[in-house]
Short mmCIF file of C-alpha atoms and ligand atoms in Angstrom, two decimals:
data_model
loop_
_atom_site.label_atom_id
_atom_site.label_comp_id
_atom_site.label_asym_id
_atom_site.label_seq_id
_atom_site.Cartn_x
_atom_site.Cartn_y
_atom_site.Cartn_z
CA UNK E 1 -5.12 -21.98 -27.51
CA UNK E 2 -6.37 -18.69 -29.03
CA UNK E 3 -4.00 -15.73 -29.44
CA UNK E 4 -3.12 -14.12 -26.10
CA UNK E 5 -4.77 -10.75 -25.48
CA UNK E 6 -3.23 -7.84 -23.59
CA UNK E 7 -5.42 -6.01 -21.10
CA UNK E 8 -2.66 -4.25 -19.15
CA UNK E 9 -2.11 -0.95 -20.97
CA UNK E 10 -2.07 0.97 -17.69
CA UNK E 11 1.04 -1.04 -16.72
CA UNK E 12 2.79 -0.38 -20.01
CA UNK E 13 2.13 -0.07 -23.74
CA UNK E 14 3.92 -1.47 -26.78
CA UNK E 15 6.37 0.89 -28.46
CA UNK E 16 4.80 2.38 -31.58
CA UNK E 17 6.49 1.77 -34.93
CA UNK E 18 6.57 5.49 -35.69
CA UNK E 19 8.35 6.08 -32.37
CA UNK E 20 10.89 3.35 -33.01
CA UNK E 21 11.58 4.75 -36.49
CA UNK E 22 12.08 8.28 -35.10
CA UNK E 23 14.55 6.97 -32.49
CA UNK E 24 16.52 4.62 -34.73
CA UNK E 25 19.11 7.09 -36.14
CA UNK E 26 20.17 8.06 -32.62
CA UNK E 27 21.27 4.49 -31.92
CA UNK E 28 23.31 4.62 -35.15
CA UNK E 29 25.08 7.42 -36.97
CA UNK E 30 23.53 10.27 -34.95
CA UNK E 31 25.12 9.18 -31.67
CA UNK E 32 26.64 12.52 -30.61
CA UNK E 33 26.61 14.08 -27.15
CA UNK E 34 24.47 17.24 -27.24
CA UNK E 35 27.07 19.07 -25.14
CA UNK E 36 29.87 18.54 -27.67
CA UNK E 37 30.72 21.49 -29.88
CA UNK E 38 31.56 19.51 -33.03
CA UNK E 39 29.13 18.50 -35.75
CA UNK E 40 28.01 15.26 -34.03
CA UNK E 41 27.26 17.24 -30.91
CA UNK E 42 25.46 19.98 -32.77
CA UNK E 43 23.33 17.42 -34.59
CA UNK E 44 22.34 15.80 -31.29
CA UNK E 45 21.64 19.21 -29.71
CA UNK E 46 19.38 20.18 -32.61
CA UNK E 47 17.41 16.93 -32.25
CA UNK E 48 17.11 17.33 -28.48
CA UNK E 49 15.99 20.95 -28.73
CA UNK E 50 13.43 20.01 -31.36
CA UNK E 51 12.12 17.15 -29.21
CA UNK E 52 11.74 19.49 -26.24
CA UNK E 53 9.98 22.08 -28.38
CA UNK E 54 7.58 19.49 -29.81
CA UNK E 55 6.76 18.00 -26.42
CA UNK E 56 6.25 21.48 -24.99
CA UNK E 57 3.77 22.23 -27.78
CA UNK E 58 1.80 19.11 -26.83
CA UNK E 59 1.44 20.54 -23.30
CA UNK E 60 0.67 24.13 -24.28
CA UNK E 61 4.05 25.05 -22.78
CA UNK E 62 7.26 26.85 -23.72
CA UNK E 63 10.26 24.61 -24.33
CA UNK E 64 12.19 25.93 -21.31
CA UNK E 65 9.32 24.65 -19.14
CA UNK E 66 10.01 21.00 -20.04
CA UNK E 67 12.63 18.81 -18.34
CA UNK E 68 13.26 15.28 -19.62
CA UNK E 69 13.57 12.69 -16.85
CA UNK E 70 14.35 8.98 -16.73
CA UNK E 71 10.73 8.01 -15.97
CA UNK E 72 7.45 9.13 -14.44
CA UNK E 73 8.73 8.22 -10.99
CA UNK E 74 11.67 10.60 -11.29
CA UNK E 75 9.35 13.37 -12.52
CA UNK E 76 7.01 12.84 -9.54
CA UNK E 77 9.94 12.73 -7.08
CA UNK E 78 11.43 15.90 -8.51
CA UNK E 79 8.10 17.71 -8.33
CA UNK E 80 7.33 16.84 -4.71
CA UNK E 81 10.80 16.89 -3.16
CA UNK E 82 12.27 19.55 -5.44
CA UNK E 83 9.49 22.09 -4.87
CA UNK E 84 9.34 21.39 -1.14
CA UNK E 85 13.11 21.86 -0.73
CA UNK E 86 12.95 25.12 -2.65
CA UNK E 87 10.11 26.51 -0.52
CA UNK E 88 10.76 25.28 3.03
CA UNK E 89 12.74 28.37 4.00
CA UNK E 90 9.65 30.48 3.39
CA UNK E 91 7.84 28.75 6.26
CA UNK E 92 5.79 26.56 3.96
CA UNK E 93 6.77 23.21 5.41
CA UNK E 94 3.83 20.98 4.51
CA UNK E 95 3.10 18.86 1.46
CA UNK E 96 -0.51 17.87 0.76
CA UNK E 97 -1.38 14.89 -1.39
CA UNK E 98 -4.03 12.16 -1.64
CA UNK E 99 -3.92 8.60 -0.34
CA UNK E 100 -4.69 7.26 -3.84
CA UNK E 101 -1.53 8.58 -5.51
CA UNK E 102 1.02 6.33 -7.16
CA UNK E 103 3.83 5.34 -4.79
CA UNK E 104 6.13 7.68 -6.74
CA UNK E 105 4.28 10.59 -5.10
CA UNK E 106 3.44 8.95 -1.77
CA UNK E 107 7.02 7.84 -1.12
CA UNK E 108 8.30 11.29 -2.12
CA UNK E 109 5.92 12.83 0.44
CA UNK E 110 7.31 10.41 3.07
CA UNK E 111 10.80 11.61 2.15
CA UNK E 112 9.69 15.21 2.75
CA UNK E 113 8.54 14.14 6.23
CA UNK E 114 11.91 12.45 6.86
CA UNK E 115 13.60 15.73 5.92
CA UNK E 116 11.60 17.63 8.53
CA UNK E 117 8.51 18.60 6.56
CA UNK E 118 4.91 17.65 7.18
CA UNK E 119 2.91 15.26 5.06
CA UNK E 120 -0.87 15.69 4.88
CA UNK E 121 -3.29 13.34 3.14
CA UNK E 122 -6.59 14.67 1.85
CA UNK E 123 -9.72 12.66 2.63
CA UNK E 124 -11.38 10.84 -0.25
CA UNK E 125 -15.01 10.26 -1.12
CA UNK E 126 -16.19 6.72 -1.81
CA UNK E 127 -16.62 7.80 -5.41
CA UNK E 128 -12.83 8.06 -5.72
CA UNK E 129 -12.95 11.85 -5.88
CA UNK E 130 -11.12 14.19 -3.52
CA UNK E 131 -13.24 15.41 -0.61
CA UNK E 132 -13.52 19.17 -1.17
CA UNK E 133 -13.98 20.03 2.51
CA UNK E 134 -10.87 18.11 3.49
CA UNK E 135 -8.91 19.66 0.62
CA UNK E 136 -9.83 23.17 1.70
CA UNK E 137 -9.04 22.40 5.35
CA UNK E 138 -5.58 21.03 4.57
CA UNK E 139 -4.39 23.28 1.74
CA UNK E 140 -3.54 26.30 3.87
CA UNK E 141 -0.91 29.02 3.75
CA UNK E 142 1.76 26.85 5.38
CA UNK E 143 1.73 24.42 2.46
CA UNK E 144 4.57 24.37 -0.06
CA UNK E 145 3.09 21.98 -2.60
CA UNK E 146 -0.13 20.11 -3.26
CA UNK E 147 -0.05 17.05 -5.51
CA UNK E 148 -3.23 15.44 -6.90
CA UNK E 149 -3.10 12.87 -9.68
CA UNK E 150 -5.22 13.61 -12.75
CA UNK E 151 -6.24 10.01 -13.54
CA UNK E 152 -5.85 7.20 -11.04
CA UNK E 153 -3.89 4.23 -12.37
CA UNK E 154 -5.99 1.59 -10.61
CA UNK E 155 -9.57 2.76 -11.05
CA UNK E 156 -9.31 5.42 -13.75
CA UNK E 157 -11.15 8.08 -11.72
CA UNK E 158 -10.51 11.55 -13.08
CA UNK E 159 -10.09 14.42 -10.62
CA UNK E 160 -11.10 17.97 -11.43
CA UNK E 161 -7.49 19.10 -11.62
CA UNK E 162 -8.14 22.56 -13.12
CA UNK E 163 -10.51 23.43 -10.23
CA UNK E 164 -8.23 22.01 -7.52
CA UNK E 165 -5.19 23.78 -8.99
CA UNK E 166 -7.05 27.08 -8.94
CA UNK E 167 -8.03 26.65 -5.29
CA UNK E 168 -4.49 25.68 -4.25
CA UNK E 169 -2.93 28.57 -6.11
CA UNK E 170 -5.29 31.06 -4.50
CA UNK E 171 -3.48 30.15 -1.25
CA UNK E 172 -0.01 30.51 -2.73
CA UNK E 173 0.46 26.74 -2.95
CA UNK E 174 2.40 25.23 -5.87
CA UNK E 175 0.16 22.64 -7.57
CA UNK E 176 1.57 19.43 -9.07
CA UNK E 177 -0.37 16.77 -10.93
CA UNK E 178 0.76 13.29 -11.87
CA UNK E 179 -0.61 13.07 -15.41
CA UNK E 180 1.08 9.78 -16.25
CA UNK E 181 -2.29 8.07 -16.91
CA UNK E 182 -4.02 11.22 -18.12
CA UNK E 183 -1.75 12.28 -20.96
CA UNK E 184 -3.25 11.23 -24.29
CA UNK E 185 -6.69 10.78 -22.71
CA UNK E 186 -7.51 14.14 -21.12
CA UNK E 187 -6.95 17.55 -22.69
CA UNK E 188 -3.82 18.97 -21.05
CA UNK E 189 -2.99 22.57 -21.80
CA UNK E 190 -0.82 24.64 -19.47
CA UNK E 191 -2.39 27.82 -20.91
CA UNK E 192 -5.87 26.76 -19.80
CA UNK E 193 -5.36 24.87 -16.53
CA UNK E 194 -3.53 26.38 -13.57
CA UNK E 195 -1.25 23.48 -12.60
CA UNK E 196 2.38 24.53 -12.02
CA UNK E 197 4.13 21.20 -12.35
CA UNK E 198 3.01 18.09 -14.25
CA UNK E 199 4.55 14.62 -14.75
CA UNK E 200 4.29 12.32 -17.73
CA UNK E 201 5.84 8.96 -18.63
CA UNK E 202 6.73 7.64 -22.09
CA UNK E 203 5.89 3.99 -21.70
CA UNK E 204 2.21 4.66 -21.05
CA UNK E 205 1.83 6.30 -24.47
CA UNK E 206 3.78 4.14 -26.89
CA UNK E 207 7.34 5.32 -26.16
CA UNK E 208 9.85 3.01 -24.44
CA UNK E 209 10.21 2.51 -20.70
CA UNK E 210 12.82 4.76 -19.11
CA UNK E 211 11.79 8.22 -20.33
CA UNK E 212 9.51 10.78 -18.73
CA UNK E 213 9.18 14.50 -18.47
CA UNK E 214 8.30 17.18 -15.99
CA UNK E 215 6.53 20.36 -17.00
CA UNK E 216 7.57 23.24 -14.71
CA UNK E 217 5.74 26.52 -15.16
CA UNK E 218 8.12 29.48 -15.46
CA UNK E 219 8.88 30.99 -12.06
CA UNK E 220 8.04 27.87 -10.04
CA UNK E 221 10.65 27.35 -7.31
CA UNK E 222 12.24 23.90 -7.64
CA UNK E 223 15.56 22.35 -6.60
CA UNK E 224 17.29 19.66 -8.64
CA UNK E 225 17.47 16.14 -7.21
CA UNK E 226 20.78 15.34 -8.88
CA UNK E 227 24.04 17.23 -9.00
CA UNK E 228 26.64 17.28 -11.72
CA UNK E 229 26.88 19.03 -15.07
CA UNK E 230 24.96 21.99 -16.36
CA UNK E 231 22.60 20.07 -18.63
CA UNK E 232 19.09 21.43 -18.68
CA UNK E 233 20.38 24.56 -16.92
CA UNK E 234 21.39 22.47 -13.90
CA UNK E 235 17.82 21.34 -13.23
CA UNK E 236 18.58 17.81 -14.40
CA UNK E 237 22.28 17.11 -14.86
CA UNK E 238 23.52 14.05 -16.78
CA UNK E 239 24.08 13.53 -20.50
CA UNK E 240 20.69 13.72 -22.12
CA UNK E 241 19.08 10.59 -23.57
CA UNK E 242 18.56 12.04 -27.04
CA UNK E 243 16.99 8.96 -28.64
CA UNK E 244 14.44 8.58 -25.87
CA UNK E 245 13.61 12.29 -25.83
CA UNK E 246 12.95 12.10 -29.58
CA UNK E 247 10.80 9.00 -29.00
CA UNK E 248 8.79 10.65 -26.26
CA UNK E 249 8.14 13.74 -28.38
CA UNK E 250 6.92 11.56 -31.26
CA UNK E 251 4.70 9.45 -29.01
CA UNK E 252 3.26 12.59 -27.39
CA UNK E 253 2.40 14.15 -30.74
CA UNK E 254 0.63 11.02 -31.88
CA UNK E 255 -1.23 10.71 -28.57
CA UNK E 256 -2.45 14.30 -28.72
CA UNK E 257 -3.50 14.02 -32.37
CA UNK E 258 -5.45 10.82 -31.69
CA UNK E 259 -6.76 11.74 -28.25
CA UNK E 260 -10.44 12.33 -28.97
CA UNK E 261 -10.76 9.37 -31.31
CA UNK E 262 -8.96 7.14 -28.82
CA UNK E 263 -11.23 8.26 -25.98
CA UNK E 264 -14.38 7.44 -27.97
CA UNK E 265 -13.07 4.02 -29.03
CA UNK E 266 -11.93 3.02 -25.54
CA UNK E 267 -15.05 4.34 -23.85
CA UNK E 268 -17.32 2.29 -26.12
CA UNK E 269 -15.21 -0.82 -25.57
CA UNK E 270 -15.02 -0.36 -21.79
CA UNK E 271 -18.77 0.27 -21.50
CA UNK E 272 -19.51 -2.84 -23.55
CA UNK E 273 -17.20 -4.94 -21.37
CA UNK E 274 -18.63 -3.62 -18.11
CA UNK E 275 -22.21 -4.12 -19.30
CA UNK E 276 -21.43 -7.72 -20.29
CA UNK E 277 -19.86 -8.45 -16.89
CA UNK E 278 -22.72 -6.85 -14.96
CA UNK E 279 -25.35 -8.64 -17.04
CA UNK E 280 -24.03 -12.04 -15.98
CA UNK E 281 -22.62 -11.15 -12.55
CA UNK E 282 -25.06 -8.60 -11.10
CA UNK E 283 -23.22 -8.44 -7.76
CA UNK E 284 -19.90 -7.49 -9.41
CA UNK E 285 -18.67 -4.09 -8.23
CA UNK E 286 -16.98 -1.73 -10.68
CA UNK E 287 -14.94 0.71 -8.64
CA UNK E 288 -15.45 4.39 -9.41
CA UNK E 289 -18.15 3.62 -11.99
CA UNK E 290 -20.41 6.54 -11.16
CA UNK E 291 -17.56 9.07 -11.26
CA UNK E 292 -15.85 10.86 -14.11
CA UNK E 293 -13.34 8.32 -15.41
CA UNK E 294 -10.71 7.98 -18.09
CA UNK E 295 -11.89 5.28 -20.49
CA UNK E 296 -8.90 2.93 -20.51
CA UNK E 297 -9.22 1.42 -17.04
CA UNK E 298 -11.90 -0.71 -15.46
CA UNK E 299 -11.46 -2.27 -12.04
CA UNK E 300 -13.91 -4.95 -11.02
CA UNK E 301 -14.38 -7.02 -7.87
CA UNK E 302 -16.54 -10.09 -7.68
CA UNK E 303 -17.46 -10.91 -4.08
CA UNK E 304 -15.94 -14.21 -3.01
CA UNK E 305 -13.61 -14.62 -6.01
CA UNK E 306 -10.07 -13.62 -5.08
CA UNK E 307 -8.00 -11.74 -7.61
CA UNK E 308 -4.94 -14.02 -7.55
CA UNK E 309 -6.84 -17.10 -8.67
CA UNK E 310 -8.86 -15.08 -11.18
CA UNK E 311 -5.68 -13.59 -12.65
CA UNK E 312 -4.17 -17.04 -13.00
CA UNK E 313 -7.31 -18.47 -14.58
CA UNK E 314 -7.39 -15.57 -17.07
CA UNK E 315 -3.68 -15.95 -17.78
CA UNK E 316 -4.10 -19.66 -18.50
CA UNK E 317 -6.66 -18.70 -21.13
CA UNK E 318 -4.39 -16.09 -22.64
CA UNK E 319 -5.77 -12.92 -21.03
CA UNK E 320 -3.14 -10.64 -19.45
CA UNK E 321 -4.42 -8.20 -16.85
CA UNK E 322 -3.50 -7.22 -13.33
CA UNK E 323 -4.65 -6.95 -9.74
CA UNK E 324 -4.34 -3.30 -8.76
CA UNK E 325 -1.26 -1.54 -10.12
CA UNK E 326 1.72 -3.37 -11.64
CA UNK E 327 4.11 -2.24 -8.92
CA UNK E 328 1.95 -4.01 -6.36
CA UNK E 329 1.42 -7.28 -8.20
CA UNK E 330 3.02 -10.08 -6.28
CA UNK E 331 2.12 -8.44 -3.00
CA UNK E 332 -0.95 -9.81 -1.29
CA UNK E 333 -1.87 -6.66 0.63
CA UNK E 334 -5.03 -5.08 -0.73
CA UNK E 335 -4.68 -2.00 -2.91
CA UNK E 336 -4.02 1.24 -1.00
CA UNK E 337 -6.27 3.00 -3.49
CA UNK E 338 -9.30 0.81 -2.85
CA UNK E 339 -8.70 0.92 0.91
CA UNK E 340 -8.51 4.72 0.81
CA UNK E 341 -11.92 5.00 -0.86
CA UNK E 342 -13.52 2.74 1.71
CA UNK E 343 -13.68 -0.57 -0.19
CA UNK E 344 -13.78 -3.48 2.27
CA UNK E 345 -10.65 -5.67 2.48
CA UNK E 346 -12.60 -8.65 1.10
CA UNK E 347 -13.79 -6.76 -1.94
CA UNK E 348 -10.39 -5.11 -2.43
CA UNK E 349 -8.68 -8.50 -2.47
CA UNK E 350 -10.99 -9.53 -5.32
CA UNK E 351 -10.13 -6.58 -7.55
CA UNK E 352 -9.03 -7.12 -11.15
CA UNK E 353 -7.85 -4.26 -13.33
CA UNK E 354 -8.42 -4.56 -17.06
CA UNK E 355 -6.81 -1.73 -19.00
CA UNK E 356 -7.46 -1.02 -22.66
CA UNK E 357 -5.41 0.63 -25.36
CA UNK E 358 -3.88 0.31 -28.80
CA UNK E 359 -3.96 -3.50 -28.80
CA UNK E 360 -7.62 -3.69 -27.76
CA UNK E 361 -9.89 -4.70 -30.62
CA UNK E 362 -13.63 -5.31 -30.41
CA UNK E 363 -12.86 -9.03 -30.78
CA UNK E 364 -10.61 -8.89 -27.66
CA UNK E 365 -13.45 -7.24 -25.75
CA UNK E 366 -15.94 -9.89 -26.87
CA UNK E 367 -13.56 -12.61 -25.79
CA UNK E 368 -13.06 -11.23 -22.29
CA UNK E 369 -16.74 -10.32 -21.98
CA UNK E 370 -17.51 -14.00 -22.54
CA UNK E 371 -14.62 -15.47 -20.58
CA UNK E 372 -14.70 -13.32 -17.44
CA UNK E 373 -18.25 -14.21 -16.33
CA UNK E 374 -17.68 -17.86 -17.29
CA UNK E 375 -14.59 -18.05 -15.06
CA UNK E 376 -16.40 -16.33 -12.21
CA UNK E 377 -19.32 -18.77 -12.45
CA UNK E 378 -16.89 -21.67 -12.44
CA UNK E 379 -14.95 -20.32 -9.45
CA UNK E 380 -18.18 -19.87 -7.55
CA UNK E 381 -19.33 -23.40 -8.29
CA UNK E 382 -16.05 -24.70 -6.88
CA UNK E 383 -16.12 -22.49 -3.77
CA UNK E 384 -18.11 -23.83 -0.82
CA UNK E 385 -20.88 -21.40 0.16
N1 PLP N 1 2.31 7.66 -11.85
C1 PLP N 1 1.33 6.87 -12.29
C2 PLP N 1 -0.09 7.30 -12.14
C3 PLP N 1 1.63 5.64 -12.90
O1 PLP N 1 0.64 4.86 -13.35
C4 PLP N 1 2.99 5.28 -13.03
C5 PLP N 1 3.35 3.95 -13.59
O2 PLP N 1 2.67 2.96 -13.38
C6 PLP N 1 3.99 6.15 -12.56
C7 PLP N 1 3.60 7.33 -11.96
C8 PLP N 1 5.44 5.83 -12.66
O3 PLP N 1 5.90 5.95 -13.99
P1 PLP N 1 7.22 5.18 -14.43
O4 PLP N 1 6.86 3.74 -14.57
O5 PLP N 1 7.61 5.82 -15.74
O6 PLP N 1 8.25 5.42 -13.39
#
């Protein structure tokens, strides 16, 4: 059997060697607690402060605007629930988000509703983009926070976050964006775009799983989700994970430095793959294809070929990819993202997400471009009309 190929970079990425090397000393001699006053503590504090400063620079931010979290999910939860709790007294009791968000945002919005707030979901266009009319109708002066993801993790569609943030802020609404899939692909600069709060996650950019960060623009009201020590000025108590913070900063610097080159490489590979699939399966549907998209995700449905059997057939031939997002694999309900943009249940249950990244070579693309249509043709021959 040929070497297995990995087409699931939107689920997670391999840890980069440079990141591992930067983290290594903190699992060895540099093990101190950054809150300790002695030399071990001071050494850890210096490394943590430097990591924060370096990550902040990658976001066009000041270092006191960056909070390290345990993952992207925690960052999203803190943004939605933390800002809402801080603002509800002011009469702004609603949270507005989109139905295509990651569950880390959607479930946080449900929690706001359980705590007495109001959850509003913006309408979507079939293109995968936010419906502007619906956005303007829902983002009113009783809204505490609006959260719109920059790049969708299932279909790659890229929202116009700078424009949406501007419109939300004109109504006094705090604007959060989940940039977990956008960081390292899209230019993100807090000096140029008006978002107030932004989430990222390490394991999507070559750092390990279990580290994320939240950018919080100075002056943004936000409550902590955890209570304990005074770390991070009380915003995020708990002894800091120095090694992981250092790893995230390193991965972020590399991602920003390589961003434009990476975009061009992935875009060419994705376009080649999609063209090869469409050439042999003209009725295949590539979700979000006509919209602005990040280049690392393609999501394709072939009418009549269900995703579970296709995934298994690909896996047997060494191709690792996913149906919808990783958190939903194993569940047979169709993707909430595809449903929200009006894809029929039949087509949604045929969706396969192939996501590209550091491990994707042109040879991998050629292999899948050949294999995918061949498997589809075989599945169709075996399926009664
Ligand atoms: N937001 C998006 C868009 C994601 O793709 C993910 C992970 O799949 C998350 C949030 C959650 O990040 P983490 O796995 O670090 O909790």
